[in-house]
Coordinates of N, CA and C in Angstrom, one line a residue:
Chain A
X267 N 7.4 17.4 -1.4 CA 7.1 16.3 -0.6 C 8.3 15.3 -0.4
X268 N 8.1 14.3 0.4 CA 9.2 13.4 0.6 C 9.4 12.5 -0.6
X269 N 10.7 12.2 -0.9 CA 11.0 11.3 -2.0 C 11.5 10.0 -1.5
X270 N 11.1 8.9 -2.2 CA 11.4 7.6 -1.8 C 12.1 6.9 -3.0
X271 N 13.3 6.5 -2.9 CA 14.0 5.9 -4.0 C 14.4 4.5 -3.7
X272 N 14.1 3.5 -4.5 CA 14.5 2.1 -4.3 C 15.5 1.7 -5.3
X273 N 16.4 0.8 -4.9 CA 17.4 0.3 -5.8 C 17.7 -1.2 -5.4
X274 N 18.1 -2.0 -6.3 CA 18.0 -1.8 -7.8 C 16.6 -1.8 -8.3
X275 N 16.3 -1.3 -9.4 CA 14.9 -1.5 -10.0 C 14.6 -2.9 -10.3
X276 N 15.5 -3.6 -10.8 CA 15.3 -5.0 -11.2 C 16.4 -5.9 -10.7
X277 N 16.1 -7.1 -10.4 CA 17.1 -8.1 -9.8 C 16.7 -9.5 -10.2
X278 N 17.7 -10.2 -10.8 CA 17.5 -11.6 -11.1 C 18.5 -12.4 -10.3
X279 N 17.9 -13.4 -9.6 CA 18.8 -14.3 -8.8 C 18.5 -15.8 -9.1
X280 N 19.6 -16.5 -8.8 CA 19.4 -18.0 -8.8 C 18.9 -18.4 -7.5
X281 N 18.1 -19.4 -7.4 CA 17.6 -19.9 -6.2 C 18.8 -20.2 -5.2
X282 N 18.6 -19.8 -4.0 CA 19.7 -20.0 -3.0 C 20.6 -18.8 -2.8
X283 N 20.5 -17.8 -3.7 CA 21.4 -16.6 -3.5 C 20.8 -15.7 -2.5
X284 N 21.7 -14.8 -2.0 CA 21.3 -13.7 -1.1 C 21.2 -12.4 -1.8
X285 N 20.4 -11.5 -1.3 CA 20.3 -10.1 -1.9 C 20.0 -9.1 -0.9
X286 N 20.4 -7.8 -1.3 CA 20.1 -6.7 -0.4 C 19.3 -5.6 -1.3
X287 N 18.2 -5.2 -0.8 CA 17.4 -4.1 -1.5 C 17.5 -2.9 -0.6
X288 N 17.6 -1.8 -1.3 CA 17.8 -0.5 -0.6 C 16.6 0.5 -0.8
X289 N 16.3 1.2 0.2 CA 15.3 2.3 0.2 C 15.9 3.6 0.8
X290 N 16.0 4.6 0.0 CA 16.5 5.9 0.5 C 15.3 6.8 0.6
X291 N 15.2 7.7 1.6 CA 14.1 8.6 1.7 C 14.7 10.0 2.1
X292 N 14.0 11.0 1.8 CA 14.6 12.4 1.8 C 14.2 13.2 3.0
X293 N 13.4 12.6 3.9 CA 13.0 13.4 5.1 C 12.8 12.5 6.3
X294 N 12.6 13.1 7.5 CA 12.4 12.3 8.7 C 11.0 11.5 8.5
X295 N 11.0 10.3 9.1 CA 9.7 9.5 8.9 C 9.2 9.0 10.3
X296 N 7.9 8.9 10.3 CA 7.2 8.2 11.5 C 7.1 6.7 11.3
X297 N 7.1 6.3 10.0 CA 6.7 5.0 9.7 C 7.5 4.6 8.4
X298 N 8.0 3.3 8.4 CA 8.5 2.8 7.2 C 8.1 1.3 7.2
X299 N 7.5 0.9 6.0 CA 7.1 -0.4 5.9 C 7.7 -1.0 4.6
X300 N 8.0 -2.3 4.7 CA 8.4 -3.1 3.5 C 7.2 -4.0 3.1
X301 N 6.9 -4.1 1.8 CA 5.9 -5.0 1.3 C 6.4 -5.8 0.2
X302 N 5.8 -7.0 0.1 CA 6.0 -7.9 -1.1 C 4.7 -7.9 -1.9
X303 N 4.8 -7.5 -3.1 CA 3.6 -7.7 -4.0 C 3.8 -8.9 -4.9
X304 N 3.1 -10.0 -4.6 CA 3.3 -11.2 -5.3 C 2.8 -11.1 -6.8
X305 N 3.1 -12.2 -7.6 CA 2.7 -12.1 -9.0 C 1.2 -12.0 -9.2
X306 N 0.4 -12.3 -8.2 CA -1.1 -12.2 -8.2 C -1.6 -10.8 -7.8
X307 N -0.6 -9.9 -7.4 CA -1.0 -8.6 -7.1 C -1.2 -8.3 -5.7
X308 N -1.2 -9.3 -4.8 CA -1.5 -9.1 -3.4 C -0.3 -8.5 -2.7
X309 N -0.6 -7.6 -1.8 CA 0.4 -6.9 -1.0 C 0.6 -7.6 0.4
X310 N 1.8 -8.0 0.7 CA 2.0 -8.7 1.9 C 2.9 -7.9 2.8
X311 N 2.5 -7.6 4.0 CA 3.3 -6.9 5.0 C 4.5 -7.7 5.3
X312 N 5.7 -7.1 5.2 CA 6.9 -7.8 5.6 C 7.4 -7.2 6.9
X313 N 7.7 -5.9 6.9 CA 8.2 -5.3 8.1 C 7.6 -3.9 8.4
X314 N 7.3 -3.6 9.6 CA 7.0 -2.3 10.1 C 8.3 -1.9 10.8
X315 N 9.1 -0.9 10.2 CA 10.4 -0.7 10.8 C 10.9 0.7 10.6
X316 N 10.3 1.6 11.4 CA 10.7 3.0 11.3 C 12.1 3.2 11.8
X317 N 12.7 2.3 12.6 CA 14.1 2.3 13.0 C 14.4 1.0 13.5
X318 N 15.8 0.7 13.6 CA 16.2 -0.5 14.1 C 16.3 -1.7 13.1
X319 N 16.4 -2.9 13.7 CA 16.6 -4.1 12.9 C 15.6 -5.1 13.4
X320 N 15.0 -5.8 12.4 CA 14.1 -6.9 12.7 C 14.4 -8.1 11.7
X321 N 14.0 -9.3 12.2 CA 14.2 -10.5 11.4 C 13.0 -11.3 11.4
X322 N 12.7 -11.9 10.3 CA 11.6 -12.8 10.2 C 12.0 -13.9 9.2
X323 N 12.4 -15.1 9.8 CA 12.8 -16.2 8.9 C 14.0 -15.8 8.1
X324 N 13.9 -16.0 6.7 CA 15.0 -15.6 5.8 C 15.1 -14.2 5.5
X325 N 14.1 -13.4 6.0 CA 14.1 -12.0 5.7 C 14.6 -11.2 6.9
X326 N 15.3 -10.1 6.7 CA 15.6 -9.2 7.8 C 15.6 -7.8 7.2
X327 N 15.4 -6.8 8.1 CA 15.4 -5.4 7.6 C 16.1 -4.5 8.6
X328 N 16.8 -3.5 8.2 CA 17.4 -2.5 9.0 C 17.1 -1.1 8.5
X329 N 16.6 -0.2 9.4 CA 16.4 1.2 9.1 C 17.3 2.0 9.9
X330 N 18.1 2.9 9.2 CA 19.0 3.8 9.9 C 18.3 5.2 9.7
X331 N 17.4 5.6 10.6 CA 16.6 6.8 10.4 C 17.4 8.0 10.3
X332 N 18.5 8.1 11.0 CA 19.3 9.3 11.0 C 20.0 9.5 9.7
X333 N 20.2 8.4 8.9 CA 20.9 8.5 7.6 C 19.9 8.3 6.5
X334 N 18.6 8.1 6.9 CA 17.5 8.1 5.9 C 17.6 7.0 4.9
X335 N 17.8 5.8 5.4 CA 17.8 4.6 4.5 C 17.3 3.4 5.2
X336 N 16.8 2.4 4.4 CA 16.5 1.2 5.0 C 16.9 0.1 4.0
X337 N 17.3 -1.1 4.6 CA 17.8 -2.2 3.8 C 16.9 -3.4 4.1
X338 N 16.6 -4.1 3.0 CA 15.9 -5.4 3.2 C 16.8 -6.5 2.7
X339 N 17.1 -7.5 3.5 CA 17.9 -8.6 3.2 C 17.1 -9.9 2.9
X340 N 17.4 -10.5 1.8 CA 16.7 -11.8 1.5 C 17.8 -12.8 1.5
X341 N 17.8 -13.8 2.3 CA 18.8 -14.9 2.3 C 18.2 -16.2 1.7
X342 N 19.1 -17.0 1.1 CA 18.7 -18.3 0.5 C 17.4 -18.1 -0.3
X343 N 17.4 -17.3 -1.3 CA 16.1 -16.9 -2.0 C 15.5 -18.2 -2.6
X344 N 14.2 -18.1 -2.7 CA 13.3 -19.2 -3.2 C 12.5 -18.6 -4.4
X345 N 12.0 -19.5 -5.2 CA 11.2 -19.0 -6.4 C 10.0 -18.2 -5.9
X346 N 9.5 -18.6 -4.7 CA 8.3 -17.9 -4.2 C 8.6 -16.5 -3.7
X347 N 9.9 -16.1 -3.7 CA 10.2 -14.8 -3.3 C 10.0 -13.8 -4.5
X348 N 9.8 -14.3 -5.6 CA 9.6 -13.5 -6.8 C 8.5 -12.5 -6.6
X349 N 8.6 -11.4 -7.3 CA 7.6 -10.3 -7.2 C 8.2 -9.0 -7.1
X350 N 7.4 -8.0 -6.6 CA 8.0 -6.6 -6.4 C 8.0 -6.3 -5.0
X351 N 9.1 -5.7 -4.5 CA 9.3 -5.3 -3.1 C 9.2 -3.8 -3.1
X352 N 8.3 -3.4 -2.3 CA 8.0 -1.9 -2.1 C 8.4 -1.5 -0.7
X353 N 9.0 -0.3 -0.7 CA 9.3 0.5 0.5 C 8.3 1.6 0.6
X354 N 7.6 1.9 1.7 CA 6.7 3.0 1.8 C 6.9 3.7 3.1
X355 N 6.9 5.0 3.1 CA 7.2 5.8 4.3 C 6.1 6.8 4.6
X356 N 6.0 7.1 5.9 CA 5.1 8.2 6.4 C 6.0 9.3 6.9
X357 N 5.9 10.4 6.3 CA 6.7 11.6 6.7 C 6.4 12.0 8.1
X358 N 7.4 12.3 8.9 CA 7.2 12.8 10.3 C 6.2 14.0 10.2
X359 N 5.3 14.0 11.2 CA 4.2 15.0 11.2 C 2.9 14.3 11.4
X360 N 3.0 13.0 11.4 CA 1.8 12.2 11.7 C 0.6 12.4 10.7
X361 N 1.0 12.5 9.4 CA -0.1 12.7 8.5 C -0.7 11.4 7.9
X362 N -0.1 10.3 8.3 CA -0.6 8.9 8.0 C -0.5 8.5 6.5
X363 N -0.2 9.4 5.6 CA -0.1 9.0 4.2 C 1.2 8.2 4.0
X364 N 1.1 7.0 3.3 CA 2.3 6.3 2.9 C 2.7 6.7 1.5
X365 N 3.9 7.1 1.4 CA 4.5 7.5 0.1 C 5.4 6.3 -0.3
X366 N 5.2 5.9 -1.5 CA 5.8 4.6 -2.0 C 6.9 4.9 -3.0
X367 N 7.9 4.0 -2.9 CA 8.9 3.9 -3.9 C 8.3 3.2 -5.1
X368 N 9.1 3.1 -6.2 CA 8.7 2.4 -7.4 C 8.9 0.9 -7.4
X369 N 9.6 0.5 -6.3 CA 9.8 -1.0 -6.1 C 11.0 -1.6 -6.7
X370 N 11.4 -2.7 -6.3 CA 12.4 -3.6 -6.9 C 11.7 -4.8 -7.3
X371 N 11.8 -5.1 -8.6 CA 11.2 -6.3 -9.2 C 12.2 -7.4 -9.2
X372 N 11.9 -8.5 -8.4 CA 12.8 -9.6 -8.2 C 12.3 -10.8 -8.9
X373 N 13.1 -11.5 -9.6 CA 12.8 -12.8 -10.2 C 13.9 -13.8 -9.7
X374 N 13.4 -14.8 -9.1 CA 14.2 -15.9 -8.6 C 14.1 -17.1 -9.5
X375 N 15.1 -17.5 -10.2 CA 15.1 -18.6 -11.1 C 15.5 -19.9 -10.4
X376 N 14.8 -21.0 -10.8 CA 15.2 -22.3 -10.2 C 16.5 -22.8 -10.6
Chain B
X140 N -8.5 -14.2 12.7 CA -8.8 -12.8 12.6 C -8.7 -12.4 11.2
X141 N -9.8 -12.1 10.6 CA -9.9 -11.8 9.2 C -9.1 -10.5 8.9
X142 N -8.5 -10.5 7.7 CA -7.8 -9.3 7.3 C -8.7 -8.3 6.7
X143 N -8.1 -7.3 6.0 CA -8.9 -6.3 5.3 C -9.6 -7.0 4.1
X144 N -10.9 -6.7 4.0 CA -11.7 -7.3 2.9 C -12.0 -6.2 1.9
X145 N -11.9 -6.6 0.7 CA -12.3 -5.7 -0.4 C -13.2 -6.5 -1.4
X146 N -14.2 -5.8 -1.9 CA -15.0 -6.4 -3.0 C -15.6 -5.3 -3.8
X147 N -15.8 -5.6 -5.1 CA -15.4 -6.9 -5.7 C -13.9 -6.9 -6.0
X148 N -13.4 -8.1 -6.3 CA -12.0 -8.2 -6.6 C -11.7 -7.7 -8.0
X149 N -12.6 -7.9 -8.9 CA -12.5 -7.4 -10.3 C -13.8 -6.7 -10.7
X150 N -13.7 -5.6 -11.4 CA -14.9 -4.8 -11.7 C -14.7 -4.3 -13.1
X151 N -15.6 -4.5 -14.0 CA -15.5 -4.0 -15.4 C -16.7 -3.0 -15.6
X152 N -16.4 -1.9 -16.1 CA -17.4 -0.8 -16.3 C -17.1 -0.3 -17.7
X153 N -18.2 0.2 -18.3 CA -18.1 1.0 -19.5 C -17.9 2.4 -19.2
X154 N -17.3 3.2 -20.1 CA -17.2 4.6 -19.9 C -18.5 5.3 -19.6
X155 N -18.5 6.1 -18.6 CA -19.7 6.8 -18.2 C -20.5 6.2 -17.1
X156 N -20.2 4.9 -16.8 CA -20.9 4.2 -15.7 C -20.2 4.6 -14.3
X157 N -20.8 4.1 -13.3 CA -20.3 4.4 -11.9 C -19.7 3.1 -11.4
X158 N -18.6 3.3 -10.6 CA -17.9 2.2 -10.0 C -18.0 2.4 -8.5
X159 N -18.4 1.4 -7.7 CA -18.4 1.4 -6.3 C -17.5 0.3 -5.7
X160 N -16.5 0.7 -5.0 CA -15.6 -0.2 -4.4 C -15.8 -0.2 -2.9
X161 N -15.8 -1.4 -2.3 CA -16.1 -1.5 -0.9 C -14.9 -2.1 -0.1
X162 N -14.7 -1.6 1.1 CA -13.6 -2.1 2.0 C -14.1 -2.2 3.4
X163 N -13.8 -3.4 4.0 CA -14.1 -3.6 5.4 C -12.8 -3.7 6.1
X164 N -12.5 -2.8 7.1 CA -11.2 -2.9 7.7 C -11.0 -4.1 8.6
X165 N -9.8 -4.3 9.1 CA -9.6 -5.4 10.1 C -10.4 -5.1 11.3
X166 N -10.8 -6.1 12.0 CA -11.5 -6.0 13.3 C -10.7 -5.1 14.3
X167 N -11.4 -4.1 14.8 CA -10.7 -3.3 15.8 C -10.0 -2.1 15.2
X168 N -9.9 -2.0 13.9 CA -9.2 -0.9 13.2 C -10.2 0.2 12.9
X169 N -9.8 1.4 13.2 CA -10.7 2.5 13.0 C -10.3 3.5 11.9
X170 N -9.2 3.2 11.3 CA -8.7 4.1 10.2 C -8.6 3.4 8.9
X171 N -9.1 4.0 7.9 CA -9.1 3.4 6.5 C -8.4 4.3 5.5
X172 N -7.7 3.7 4.6 CA -7.0 4.5 3.6 C -7.3 3.8 2.2
X173 N -7.3 4.7 1.2 CA -7.4 4.2 -0.2 C -6.2 4.6 -1.0
X174 N -5.7 3.7 -1.8 CA -4.6 4.0 -2.6 C -4.9 3.4 -4.0
X175 N -4.3 4.0 -5.0 CA -4.4 3.6 -6.4 C -3.1 3.2 -7.0
X176 N -3.1 2.1 -7.7 CA -1.8 1.6 -8.4 C -2.1 1.5 -9.9
X177 N -1.3 2.3 -10.6 CA -1.3 2.1 -12.1 C -0.3 1.1 -12.4
X178 N -0.5 0.5 -13.6 CA 0.5 -0.6 -14.0 C 1.9 -0.2 -13.9
X179 N 2.8 -1.0 -13.4 CA 4.2 -0.8 -13.3 C 4.6 0.4 -12.4
X180 N 3.7 0.8 -11.5 CA 4.0 1.9 -10.6 C 3.8 1.5 -9.2
X181 N 4.3 2.3 -8.3 CA 4.0 2.1 -6.8 C 2.6 2.7 -6.6
X182 N 2.1 2.5 -5.3 CA 0.8 3.0 -5.0 C 0.8 4.5 -4.7
X183 N -0.3 5.1 -5.0 CA -0.4 6.6 -4.7 C -1.6 6.8 -3.7
X184 N -1.3 7.5 -2.7 CA -2.4 7.8 -1.7 C -3.5 8.6 -2.3
X185 N -4.7 8.2 -1.9 CA -5.9 9.0 -2.3 C -6.6 9.7 -1.1
X186 N -7.0 8.9 -0.1 CA -7.8 9.4 0.9 C -7.6 8.6 2.2
X187 N -7.8 9.3 3.4 CA -7.7 8.7 4.7 C -9.0 9.1 5.5
X188 N -9.6 8.1 6.0 CA -10.9 8.3 6.7 C -10.9 7.6 8.1
X189 N -11.6 8.2 9.0 CA -12.1 7.5 10.2 C -13.6 7.4 10.1
X190 N -14.2 6.8 11.0 CA -15.6 6.6 11.0 C -16.3 8.0 10.9
X191 N -17.1 8.1 9.8 CA -17.9 9.3 9.5 C -17.1 10.6 9.3
X192 N -15.8 10.4 9.1 CA -15.0 11.6 8.9 C -14.0 11.4 7.8
X193 N -13.8 12.3 6.9 CA -12.7 12.3 6.0 C -11.6 13.2 6.6
X194 N -10.4 12.5 6.8 CA -9.3 13.2 7.5 C -8.4 13.9 6.5
X195 N -8.1 13.3 5.4 CA -7.2 13.8 4.4 C -7.6 13.3 3.0
X196 N -8.0 14.1 2.1 CA -8.4 13.7 0.8 C -7.5 14.3 -0.2
X197 N -6.3 14.7 0.1 CA -5.4 15.5 -0.7 C -5.0 14.7 -2.0
X198 N -5.1 13.4 -2.0 CA -4.7 12.6 -3.1 C -5.9 12.2 -4.1
X199 N -7.0 12.7 -3.7 CA -8.2 12.3 -4.5 C -8.5 13.3 -5.6
X200 N -8.7 12.9 -6.8 CA -9.1 13.8 -7.9 C -10.3 14.6 -7.4
X201 N -10.4 15.9 -7.8 CA -11.4 16.8 -7.3 C -12.8 16.5 -7.9
X202 N -12.8 15.9 -9.1 CA -14.1 15.6 -9.7 C -14.3 14.1 -9.8
X203 N -15.5 13.6 -9.7 CA -16.0 12.3 -10.0 C -15.6 11.3 -8.9
X204 N -14.7 11.6 -8.0 CA -14.3 10.6 -7.0 C -14.8 11.1 -5.6
X205 N -15.3 10.1 -4.8 CA -15.7 10.4 -3.5 C -15.5 9.2 -2.6
X206 N -15.4 9.4 -1.3 CA -15.2 8.3 -0.4 C -16.0 8.6 0.9
X207 N -16.4 7.5 1.5 CA -17.1 7.6 2.8 C -16.7 6.4 3.6
X208 N -16.9 6.6 4.9 CA -16.7 5.5 5.9 C -17.8 5.7 6.9
X209 N -19.0 5.1 6.7 CA -20.1 5.4 7.6 C -20.0 4.7 8.9
X210 N -20.9 5.1 9.8 CA -20.9 4.6 11.2 C -21.0 3.1 11.1
X211 N -21.9 2.6 10.3 CA -22.1 1.2 10.1 C -21.7 0.8 8.7
X212 N -21.1 -0.3 8.5 CA -20.8 -0.8 7.2 C -19.4 -0.5 6.7
X213 N -19.1 -0.9 5.5 CA -17.8 -0.7 4.9 C -17.5 0.7 4.4
X214 N -16.3 0.9 4.2 CA -15.9 2.2 3.5 C -16.2 2.0 2.0
X215 N -16.6 3.1 1.4 CA -16.9 3.0 -0.1 C -16.1 4.0 -0.8
X216 N -15.5 3.6 -1.9 CA -14.9 4.5 -2.8 C -15.7 4.5 -4.1
X217 N -16.2 5.7 -4.4 CA -17.2 5.8 -5.5 C -16.5 6.6 -6.7
X218 N -16.6 6.1 -7.9 CA -16.1 6.8 -9.0 C -17.3 7.0 -10.0
X219 N -17.6 8.2 -10.2 CA -18.7 8.5 -11.2 C -18.2 8.7 -12.6
X220 N -19.0 8.4 -13.6 CA -18.7 8.6 -15.0 C -17.3 8.2 -15.3
X221 N -17.0 6.9 -15.1 CA -15.6 6.4 -15.3 C -15.1 6.7 -16.7
X222 N -13.8 6.9 -16.7 CA -13.1 7.0 -18.0 C -12.0 6.0 -18.0
X223 N -11.4 5.8 -19.2 CA -10.4 4.7 -19.4 C -9.2 4.9 -18.4
X224 N -8.9 6.2 -18.2 CA -7.7 6.5 -17.3 C -8.0 6.0 -15.9
X225 N -9.2 5.7 -15.5 CA -9.5 5.2 -14.1 C -9.1 3.8 -14.0
X226 N -8.8 3.1 -15.0 CA -8.4 1.7 -15.0 C -7.2 1.5 -14.1
X227 N -7.3 0.8 -13.1 CA -6.1 0.6 -12.1 C -6.5 -0.4 -11.1
X228 N -5.6 -0.7 -10.2 CA -5.9 -1.5 -9.0 C -6.1 -0.5 -7.8
X229 N -7.2 -0.7 -7.1 CA -7.5 0.2 -6.0 C -7.3 -0.6 -4.7
X230 N -6.4 -0.2 -3.8 CA -6.2 -0.9 -2.6 C -6.7 -0.1 -1.4
X231 N -7.2 -0.8 -0.5 CA -7.7 -0.3 0.8 C -6.8 -0.8 1.9
X232 N -6.5 0.0 2.9 CA -5.7 -0.4 4.0 C -6.4 0.1 5.3
X233 N -6.0 -0.6 6.4 CA -6.6 -0.1 7.7 C -5.4 -0.1 8.7
X234 N -5.6 0.7 9.8 CA -4.7 0.7 10.9 C -5.4 0.8 12.2
X235 N -4.8 0.4 13.3 CA -5.5 0.4 14.6 C -5.6 1.7 15.2
X236 N -6.4 1.9 16.3 CA -6.5 3.2 17.0 C -5.1 3.6 17.5
X237 N -5.0 4.9 17.8 CA -3.7 5.5 18.2 C -3.3 4.9 19.6
X238 N -4.1 4.4 20.4 CA -3.7 3.9 21.7 C -3.1 2.5 21.6
X239 N -2.9 2.0 20.4 CA -2.2 0.7 20.3 C -0.8 0.9 19.8
X240 N 0.0 -0.1 20.1 CA 1.5 0.0 19.8 C 1.8 0.6 18.5
X241 N 1.9 -0.2 17.4 CA 2.3 0.3 16.1 C 1.0 0.8 15.4
X242 N 0.5 2.0 15.9 CA -0.8 2.4 15.6 C -0.9 2.9 14.1
X243 N 0.3 3.2 13.5 CA 0.3 3.7 12.2 C 0.7 2.7 11.1
X244 N 0.8 1.4 11.6 CA 1.1 0.3 10.6 C -0.1 0.1 9.8
X245 N 0.0 0.0 8.5 CA -1.1 -0.2 7.6 C -1.1 -1.6 7.0
X246 N -2.3 -2.2 7.0 CA -2.5 -3.5 6.5 C -3.4 -3.4 5.3
X247 N -3.1 -4.1 4.3 CA -3.7 -4.0 3.0 C -4.7 -5.1 2.6
X248 N -5.7 -4.8 1.9 CA -6.6 -5.7 1.4 C -6.1 -6.2 0.0
X249 N -6.8 -7.2 -0.6 CA -6.3 -7.8 -1.9 C -6.5 -6.9 -3.1
X250 N -7.2 -5.8 -2.9 CA -7.4 -4.8 -4.0 C -8.6 -5.1 -4.9
X251 N -9.0 -4.1 -5.6 CA -10.1 -4.2 -6.6 C -9.5 -3.8 -7.9
X252 N -9.5 -4.6 -8.9 CA -9.0 -4.3 -10.2 C -10.1 -3.8 -11.1
X253 N -10.0 -2.5 -11.4 CA -11.1 -1.8 -12.2 C -10.6 -1.7 -13.6
X254 N -11.4 -2.2 -14.5 CA -11.2 -2.1 -16.0 C -12.3 -1.3 -16.6
X255 N -12.0 -0.2 -17.3 CA -13.0 0.6 -17.9 C -12.8 0.4 -19.4
X256 N -13.9 -0.1 -20.0 CA -13.9 -0.4 -21.5 C -14.3 0.8 -22.3

């Protein structure tokens, strides 16, 4: 099956710093989504981005489908950005299953 | 526009009891998915349903687990004779019909945290 690898596994930032999270996947995809799981366990949709670039406030994401990777940029990080960031993909073939990476655990210190 | 609803949010069961987890999709969404998250791990796909149909249950354990999405009412994930290894967070997601733009984007509920004593 398709493999999803996220890096780095852990990240500690000072408030105000920028960061880049990476997601590599091993096969063609129909769907790629980025999520933030907050410290209370809730999953928040960040981006639906099977290809291209999107921006939402301090967050932006780029997926280069032909090279099988996606990047999530966090600028001017805040303590509320802490939590785990997951990348999940749906392999091409329209089977609708999302396959998840293990996440990047982010801690933003004041 | 209410999001995906799940209840209960927390469920405690003793070994051997049954657990029933409920999920109401977003309004207008016709596809429901169940995922399981063990501590410190990503989510794992369990089952994909449309109204009255199971489309893909390849991630569901063969025994004790079942899922349904009836014509009326929420989707139910049922775990019979629970064991300690069933303790996990169970998330439900929904997506819109295929004739809508990002038809395969999945939106998640808050999860049900099952603890088996």
